[in-house]
C-alpha cells in the first residue's frame, strides 16, 4: 500500500506537461523528495508494526525518538532544495522556520536565516517590462520618469523594487516602482504543486495535514501576482487608517492608479529603513524602551482598527515589511497578502 502510494506519486509528478525549465525544476525537487517520502512511509510502517506486535501505542517521547532520523533527513533535503531552486521553496522555508507549532523543530532549525533575496533582473529587462505596462501610445520613457535608479532597492522571488521620480506630467513626485519578474507566476505555482504532491500521500501520517497548509499557501501566492489587486488593498487599508481620529498610526504608501497594472505597481516612496535591518544591528535582548513601546502601540492601533472596523487587514506584517521612517513614523509596505474576515468573526474576536 505504501509502495503503491510512492509509485503513484512519482507517476503524477513525471506526467506534468510543462515547459522544459519547469520539468527540470520538478525533476530536481523529486530527486531530493523521493527518499524523504520513502523514509517517512517506511518509518510509519515500522512504528505500526512495532505497536501491533507489542499491543501498546508508543508514548509521545518514544514517537519523537522514532521520528528523529526521518525529520533530520527531511530537513536536510528541504534545505538543499531551497538552496538549489530558490523561488517558492524559499518562501515556504521562511514560513516553516517561523512556525515551530506546525513543523518539527529539525525543519525550523535547518531553515532558519533564509532570506528571499535573488539576483536582480538586468536593467534593460526591467525597463522593458515597465515601458510595456505604463507607457501610453506615443509616450517615451522620459514622458513618465524624470529619474530612474537602475539599482533596485530590493530583489525577491516575485518582484523587485526601484526608486524613481515621476515627470511633471505625472505629478513630479518620488515613487517606488514594483516590477514583477517575467514568467514568475508559472514557475512559483509549479513549485507549490510539487509540494502538494509531496504532502498528499503523507496525509494522516503526520499531526498536521501539510497538504491543507500548502493548499492555503498556493491560494495566498496566487494573489501576489496581481498588482492591481494589491494596489486596491493598499488604498483600502490606507483609507481605513487615515480615517482614524488623530490620523493614521501607520504610514501606508498611496498608489499612482494611472501607472499601475497587473505587473507594475507605482506608489509613494517611503524614506526609511526596514525594521529587519535595524534589528540586525541591535544586541540580542536589547531593551528598545520608549521606541519599542511606540512601535507596539502603532501596530496594535492600526491592526486593531483594520480588523475590528472593516475586517480587512494586512496579513504579512513581518519585520521586512515594516519601515522606521526618517521622521520617526512607522511605514507598512507589501500588500500582496491581505485577509477579509466576517462581521461574526470580528464579534467573536472582540469578545
XYZ file of C-alpha atoms in Angstrom:
351
model
C 0.000 0.000 0.000
C 2.803 2.436 0.964
C 4.924 1.455 -2.078
C 1.874 1.926 -4.296
C 1.458 5.454 -2.900
C 5.068 6.296 -3.760
C 4.671 4.897 -7.285
C 1.503 6.903 -7.852
C 3.223 9.971 -6.515
C 6.141 9.663 -8.917
C 3.831 8.948 -11.842
C 1.833 12.118 -11.222
C 4.997 14.169 -10.941
C 6.522 12.940 -14.207
C 3.245 13.239 -16.122
C 3.259 17.030 -15.949
C 3.043 18.651 -19.403
C 5.052 21.772 -18.572
C 7.888 23.633 -20.320
C 11.387 22.199 -20.138
C 12.529 24.565 -17.383
C 9.584 23.630 -15.176
C 10.176 19.927 -15.761
C 13.821 20.424 -14.803
C 12.783 22.100 -11.543
C 10.315 19.296 -10.853
C 12.986 16.666 -11.507
C 15.391 18.366 -9.093
C 12.673 18.619 -6.451
C 11.772 14.932 -6.696
C 15.429 13.906 -6.645
C 15.509 15.285 -3.099
C 11.935 14.494 -2.106
C 11.517 10.842 -3.124
C 13.927 9.402 -0.494
C 12.253 11.598 2.139
C 8.765 10.288 1.310
C 10.049 6.705 1.313
C 11.760 7.222 4.669
C 8.645 8.678 6.324
C 6.337 5.985 4.976
C 8.845 3.297 5.929
C 9.156 4.702 9.450
C 5.375 4.831 9.788
C 5.103 1.174 8.742
C 7.821 0.272 11.273
C 6.007 2.052 14.120
C 2.675 0.465 13.196
C 4.302 -2.999 13.148
C 6.022 -2.408 16.489
C 2.755 -1.277 18.100
C 0.860 -4.240 16.631
C 3.411 -6.731 17.962
C 3.610 -5.128 21.420
C -0.110 -4.454 21.667
C 0.541 -0.944 23.011
C 0.942 2.510 21.500
C 4.250 4.313 21.708
C 4.407 7.254 24.084
C 4.966 10.792 22.788
C 8.602 10.587 23.875
C 9.113 7.250 22.108
C 7.466 8.609 18.947
C 9.736 11.660 18.995
C 12.793 9.390 19.146
C 11.417 7.142 16.394
C 10.793 10.049 14.035
C 14.068 11.880 14.775
C 16.091 10.363 11.940
C 13.338 10.937 9.347
C 12.949 14.570 10.438
C 16.711 15.201 10.238
C 16.927 13.667 6.744
C 13.818 15.513 5.562
C 15.025 18.855 6.902
C 18.414 18.428 5.212
C 16.771 17.568 1.876
C 14.391 20.539 2.132
C 17.290 22.911 2.796
C 19.170 21.565 -0.246
C 16.030 22.038 -2.365
C 15.710 25.645 -1.200
C 19.388 26.375 -1.866
C 19.282 24.796 -5.337
C 15.924 26.078 -6.602
C 15.014 29.198 -4.620
C 11.631 30.554 -5.698
C 8.590 29.456 -3.740
C 10.679 26.980 -1.783
C 12.392 29.943 -0.097
C 9.027 31.437 0.868
C 7.886 28.069 2.196
C 11.143 27.623 4.096
C 10.708 31.008 5.777
C 7.218 30.011 6.926
C 8.418 26.615 8.163
C 11.257 28.254 10.109
C 8.852 30.607 11.863
C 6.136 28.051 12.712
C 7.542 25.550 15.177
C 3.974 24.951 16.292
C 3.226 23.333 12.910
C 6.526 21.792 11.785
C 9.166 19.604 13.503
C 11.962 21.587 15.159
C 14.521 19.876 12.900
C 12.969 21.711 9.918
C 12.766 25.048 11.708
C 16.427 24.809 12.723
C 17.634 23.768 9.256
C 15.711 26.569 7.532
C 16.460 29.389 9.972
C 18.012 32.517 8.466
C 16.559 32.139 4.962
C 16.112 35.390 3.022
C 14.075 35.859 -0.126
C 16.750 37.826 -1.971
C 17.662 36.870 -5.546
C 19.868 38.280 -8.257
C 18.159 41.333 -9.790
C 16.908 41.337 -13.352
C 19.055 43.125 -15.958
C 18.150 46.817 -16.060
C 17.173 46.605 -19.745
C 14.671 43.847 -18.968
C 13.175 45.834 -16.090
C 12.766 48.930 -18.273
C 11.158 46.817 -20.997
C 8.517 45.464 -18.590
C 7.828 48.917 -17.124
C 7.565 50.505 -20.561
C 5.146 47.818 -21.799
C 2.935 48.243 -18.741
C 2.955 52.011 -18.149
C 3.663 53.964 -21.353
C 0.648 55.152 -23.326
C 0.684 55.202 -27.142
C 3.050 57.921 -28.289
C 4.838 58.259 -24.937
C 8.542 57.663 -24.373
C 10.314 56.825 -21.120
C 11.081 60.448 -20.253
C 7.402 61.368 -20.539
C 6.749 59.299 -17.413
C 10.013 59.221 -15.446
C 12.391 62.135 -14.912
C 14.658 59.935 -12.737
C 15.109 56.170 -12.533
C 17.535 54.190 -10.368
C 18.618 51.056 -12.210
C 19.977 49.543 -8.985
C 16.953 48.009 -7.210
C 16.096 48.762 -3.605
C 15.429 45.046 -3.224
C 15.001 41.960 -5.415
C 12.908 38.982 -4.298
C 11.455 35.899 -5.956
C 8.248 37.582 -7.188
C 9.346 41.166 -7.888
C 11.955 43.837 -7.415
C 11.551 47.491 -6.457
C 13.175 50.616 -7.921
C 13.234 54.222 -6.800
C 12.143 56.773 -9.417
C 10.826 60.310 -9.803
C 7.793 60.916 -11.990
C 7.757 63.581 -14.678
C 5.878 66.821 -14.154
C 3.068 65.376 -16.266
C 2.516 62.657 -13.663
C 2.969 64.738 -10.517
C 6.751 65.182 -10.261
C 6.981 63.083 -7.076
C 9.341 60.442 -5.736
C 7.962 56.921 -6.104
C 8.796 53.261 -5.609
C 8.106 51.038 -8.620
C 7.470 47.341 -8.012
C 8.175 45.238 -11.109
C 7.103 41.601 -11.425
C 9.684 39.161 -12.739
C 8.656 37.809 -16.184
C 7.365 34.221 -16.089
C 7.475 34.032 -12.287
C 3.816 33.035 -11.899
C 4.229 29.785 -13.854
C 7.449 28.916 -12.027
C 6.269 29.527 -8.475
C 2.830 27.957 -8.885
C 4.601 24.946 -10.373
C 6.771 24.791 -7.249
C 3.815 24.741 -4.876
C 2.144 21.986 -6.899
C 5.197 19.816 -6.266
C 4.926 20.464 -2.525
C 1.250 19.484 -2.606
C 2.144 16.265 -4.442
C 4.736 15.576 -1.754
C 2.253 16.169 1.089
C -0.719 14.270 -0.342
C 0.434 10.657 0.293
C 1.527 11.675 3.816
C -1.968 12.799 4.848
C -2.973 11.005 8.012
C 0.621 10.114 8.922
C 1.544 13.478 10.482
C -0.049 15.535 13.284
C -0.701 18.392 10.823
C -2.255 17.995 7.364
C 0.504 19.656 5.348
C -1.493 19.225 2.146
C -4.012 21.749 3.510
C -1.150 24.027 4.623
C 0.350 24.072 1.115
C -3.084 24.479 -0.439
C -3.578 27.652 1.622
C -0.107 28.886 0.654
C -0.967 28.297 -3.005
C -4.093 30.417 -2.642
C -2.140 33.220 -0.956
C 0.629 33.092 -3.539
C -1.805 33.399 -6.453
C -2.950 36.779 -5.095
C 0.621 38.119 -5.076
C 0.845 38.091 -8.883
C -1.945 40.644 -9.402
C -0.590 44.115 -8.596
C -3.942 45.741 -9.422
C -5.446 43.727 -6.571
C -2.521 44.738 -4.343
C -2.984 48.416 -5.235
C -6.671 48.212 -4.312
C -5.810 46.571 -0.988
C -3.232 49.257 -0.251
C -5.733 52.044 -0.947
C -8.454 50.397 1.122
C -6.262 49.878 4.193
C -4.687 53.316 3.804
C -8.136 54.905 3.786
C -9.202 52.953 6.886
C -6.135 54.112 8.817
C -6.362 57.725 7.653
C -9.943 57.975 8.904
C -8.810 57.305 12.481
C -9.201 60.204 14.958
C -5.821 61.857 15.263
C -4.534 60.414 11.990
C -3.067 57.120 10.838
C -0.992 55.063 13.267
C 0.985 53.619 10.339
C 2.015 55.216 7.058
C 0.717 53.365 4.008
C 2.066 54.419 0.604
C -0.595 55.618 -1.825
C -0.609 54.371 -5.384
C -0.500 56.175 -8.716
C -3.532 54.434 -10.308
C -2.861 55.607 -13.863
C 0.535 53.841 -13.815
C -0.453 50.590 -12.091
C -1.035 47.316 -13.923
C -1.042 43.590 -13.181
C 2.774 43.500 -13.379
C 3.818 47.013 -12.295
C 2.858 48.887 -9.136
C 3.793 52.576 -8.710
C 3.422 54.009 -5.201
C 4.779 56.630 -2.801
C 8.423 56.194 -1.866
C 8.891 55.800 1.894
C 12.241 57.103 3.131
C 13.433 54.921 5.952
C 14.851 51.537 6.845
C 13.140 48.167 7.313
C 12.756 47.004 10.891
C 14.519 43.753 9.999
C 17.701 45.622 9.068
C 17.603 47.722 12.218
C 17.089 44.615 14.330
C 20.266 43.059 12.908
C 22.314 45.903 14.411
C 20.825 45.553 17.887
C 22.395 43.289 20.514
C 20.301 40.252 21.372
C 17.734 41.008 24.058
C 18.219 44.771 23.761
C 15.602 46.927 25.502
C 14.012 49.232 22.912
C 12.489 51.400 25.613
C 10.044 54.137 24.502
C 10.721 53.413 20.796
C 9.657 49.804 21.228
C 6.523 50.792 23.104
C 5.651 53.342 20.421
C 6.074 50.687 17.712
C 3.872 48.231 19.595
C 1.215 50.894 20.179
C 1.182 51.878 16.482
C 0.843 48.273 15.319
C -1.848 47.486 17.883
C -3.859 50.568 16.924
C -3.525 50.048 13.170
C -4.251 46.320 13.045
C -6.963 46.566 15.682
C -8.669 49.281 13.663
C -8.491 47.290 10.414
C -9.620 44.003 11.941
C -12.479 45.348 14.052
C -13.603 48.181 11.773
C -13.686 46.622 8.304
C -12.318 43.110 8.858
C -9.836 43.746 6.038
C -6.172 43.716 7.069
C -2.555 43.231 6.005
C -1.742 39.528 6.502
C 2.056 39.546 6.270
C 3.421 42.147 8.744
C 6.913 40.665 9.181
C 9.849 42.990 10.085
C 10.886 43.339 6.430
C 7.511 44.929 5.634
C 7.671 47.448 8.497
C 9.746 50.574 7.951
C 11.080 53.033 10.515
C 10.805 56.256 8.532
C 13.272 59.132 8.708
C 10.686 61.260 10.518
C 10.166 58.609 13.218
C 6.844 57.259 11.975
C 6.270 53.608 11.056
C 5.520 52.609 7.469
C 3.825 49.447 6.212
C 4.526 48.018 2.735
C 3.794 44.953 0.564
C 0.053 44.334 0.470
C 0.207 41.190 -1.656
C -1.248 39.166 1.199
C -4.422 40.505 2.808
C -7.373 38.880 4.552
C -11.072 39.653 4.936
C -12.957 38.273 7.954
C -16.696 38.363 8.524
C -18.626 40.532 10.966
C -19.392 37.450 13.035
C -15.711 36.622 13.293
C -14.961 40.201 14.353
C -17.545 39.976 17.114
C -16.056 36.689 18.312
C -12.568 38.193 18.422
C -13.911 41.245 20.243
C -15.381 39.077 22.965
